[in-house]
Phi, psi and omega in degrees: 000138168298145177277151173259342182310118173288336174294324180286304173327311176290310187301338183276327175287334175293333186272347170295299185305326181085026189268108187272345171287318180295332182282318171305313169308302180296322165319313192293346182281352183075042166285151195262107190306324177269037172269186179218167189263179173301337170267011167078026194252123168251163193315320173300314194286307165300322164314300186285340170290324189262011156091021183278084191294300174326309172298324192276328162321296190304319194281342179286319183292300193293333180125021157290112191296132157233090171273092194304344173276352180247145186306324174311292183303328172295315168314309176299295174317287175308335179269003189291134179293340195214136175311332184300314197280316164334294181296309170321307183283333174289336177260007177295139184266105184316328184311330196287345177321331192251006177283204185284132187254001173219151187305323188276345180272317169323306186300298183326295194300332183294325181296337183303326175244008182270117177261021191280348186216025165033064184255359178280101173260354186236114184264136181249110175235158192262158177302328184290342189120322191284154192217171180211161175236130186231178177262111178317311176299328171288332177284317178307308186296326203254335190230116175309316198296298187297326184294316197284305162326311176294315184294317179282348178282310191108135190291003185257340170294136180224014166226132171249127192276146180263170179272144180328319180295343193285124176281181191283340180280352172313318185287338180271329180290313174305312170303312188297305179307300195285354171259355183051041165296159179279144179214353198274341185277357162288331165282118191289175171292324195292302183296349184301330184265348172266318161311319169299338191265329180283312175299343167275334179278339181276340176090027169275084201301299181322293191306316179296299190308306165337295173306305184301319192279322193288335196277004176257000190254121172256340188288124183307315186303306180302316164295316161299339169286307175304329179297309172298332176294319173292335176269348172270317176302326183292310166317309186285341164299310193285329175294328179289313193287317183288338169310297195298319168293332169300326189287317177313314180306307195283305190298336181268003183297164183226137171281123179234175176239122196270342178296311196275346192100128169284141191278146168312317203283334172283334214261332185293308200298329171292314181315311188265016176273193187280355184266359171042045189292172153234010190204143178243133172263098174287118189230102176289140198290317169196169199295339182267344181274148172276353199263135182215167184234133172244129190254149173279107187227191187229113187295343174295341173273310189287314182321345175307338173264123182306323180307307191294309178319307189274337159316305184267000178246359164332153148291331171280128207255098187233005178267338178280127178239124180245141191249119187300147185267174187320304188294356173103350205273167183270142161269066189275031173263003178255109191247003181294145165288140173245126177242140189266137162291159204268332171247164171261081177208112186291326176286337168281326172282329179288326182282328181294306191302330152314318184292298176316314197249003167204019156087024184291118195228006160288101184255126187265155200282340173276006156234014176294327165302296172314328180294311182302312182293319195289318167298319170311300183288349175269358185054075156250054189323317183299296182296338161295332170299305179292341177286310178304319157306320180282341185262310182291345178259013180281126175264032179240322184325311190278007181271326179263328187250149159283159174292329177298315169307324175295305186313306188293326194283334182283331188267330176297305176275008177047068191235105188280326176302328191267326176285353168278323189287325178310281178329314193281315198288326182301323178286337181293306189244053198280330179323296169310307188291329179298337196275341196260115196304345175290328189277341157305303179303313195283338171287317176291323168304314195277343166300308179282015179249354175313326196290323188262347171247084191268011172282342185249142162255010178241183178272132190294308185310317187289313176301328158310326169285317172312316179295287194322319166301320175303313189288336184293335172240019182035052178250131183276123194290341188280328186275357178305314189277342176284347182300103199259105186293341201256355168245162187274108191273147167308117174112354166066219177290318176308279198294350171305298188306299186299307183290346159281315153323295187303316177302320174290325171283324185289321184294324164320301173299314191293321189292347182278307192310302173319342183266311182286354180054042167251132186241092189211000000 
């Protein structure tokens, strides 16, 4: 059945074009990768048909299904444009079809057994003595039952006794569901009834719904489809829960004056709050201000940033800070680390927190530049790319910033997508830009980078502008040398006009290079 989702329609468009960044952005919004368009084409089929190998790999990694025994999978394989893509699809393990579809889900699953930062602060204990250690904040975010129980216990308690009716298998089910580890294929018919009972008690809505539907289905093909559907639904359920949890983090932030020292009362009120934090994130309101905002956060989430991961896994204990009380004494009872956000922008900081917790990738154009700067400092390459996408897709960005300011940003933070956007913009109005001294300066700067970019023997900015001039007029460079103005060429007057306009713009650029005594 054709989807009515506008995001899915946009996803299909970018799959035809081959834009990896935009596809990844839409996947992060929860688009169903295994839906089909009005022509019965899946995103994977479109990517393979159009020959976009990088995109095929991304779609498979994010959970697109290529089952060769089904019509949709066979179409992908036999419709692939290249042998390379066909081999990727043929070698793909169908068991990965229920693998994790989004980076945030993959990260949550990895935290189930990751002991590197000692974040497992709550022990769940069965009546028979079996137990497991999990993250209290994640239990609270994903279950109203656990949120209530943990809040009543208080921050000093580390053990939570589960109801007597929870069977031994319950610990694995709770862990898998909360951490988004695929579990539906492991549940037996004998276990379904007892699992359904406690999943309803804990507020595991998606799991309860799946078990209720599955009990009346005998056909294995239908069961398989239901499993695939609900594994996707579980991720979207978790994203929404984490989004609501982040809103709670924002609501509980505290305004502090760092010059006077952050009082233990402020820190302890956050520590004992509903978000069950184990780290505080400090964001200054601006560079010259002593006023900042303190967010109650979680190390196991913010280590999605490699910057924070290195900080918390370093053998040097440099992340714990103690603050003086009003009488000047050092209070060592507050042992939570306080870490500083690398730029002074509250909006960008909260957007990045949203990305870390539930993979929000919708970035408004007016904050995209600061998000890019912060993402670079935090070593978050994927978020840098998403910020660049937001910039290039905005019609307003270049109303506030000049194209040369954007080029400086592209070079400073090594974002090729922005370099190409600048070149495309210049090519679009070459008559205007060749008259500006800033273009000369930019060409000289690009030329000076040749020593650090040894893979090219020409000026990259000039090459990019020439490329986009060809695209502007839809002219093939290989045809230019053979073009004969005295003959009737295929395409007639329209082609002659396009070639003529291209040559006129091209000559404007060449004239500028000649004045600058640059011969390339």
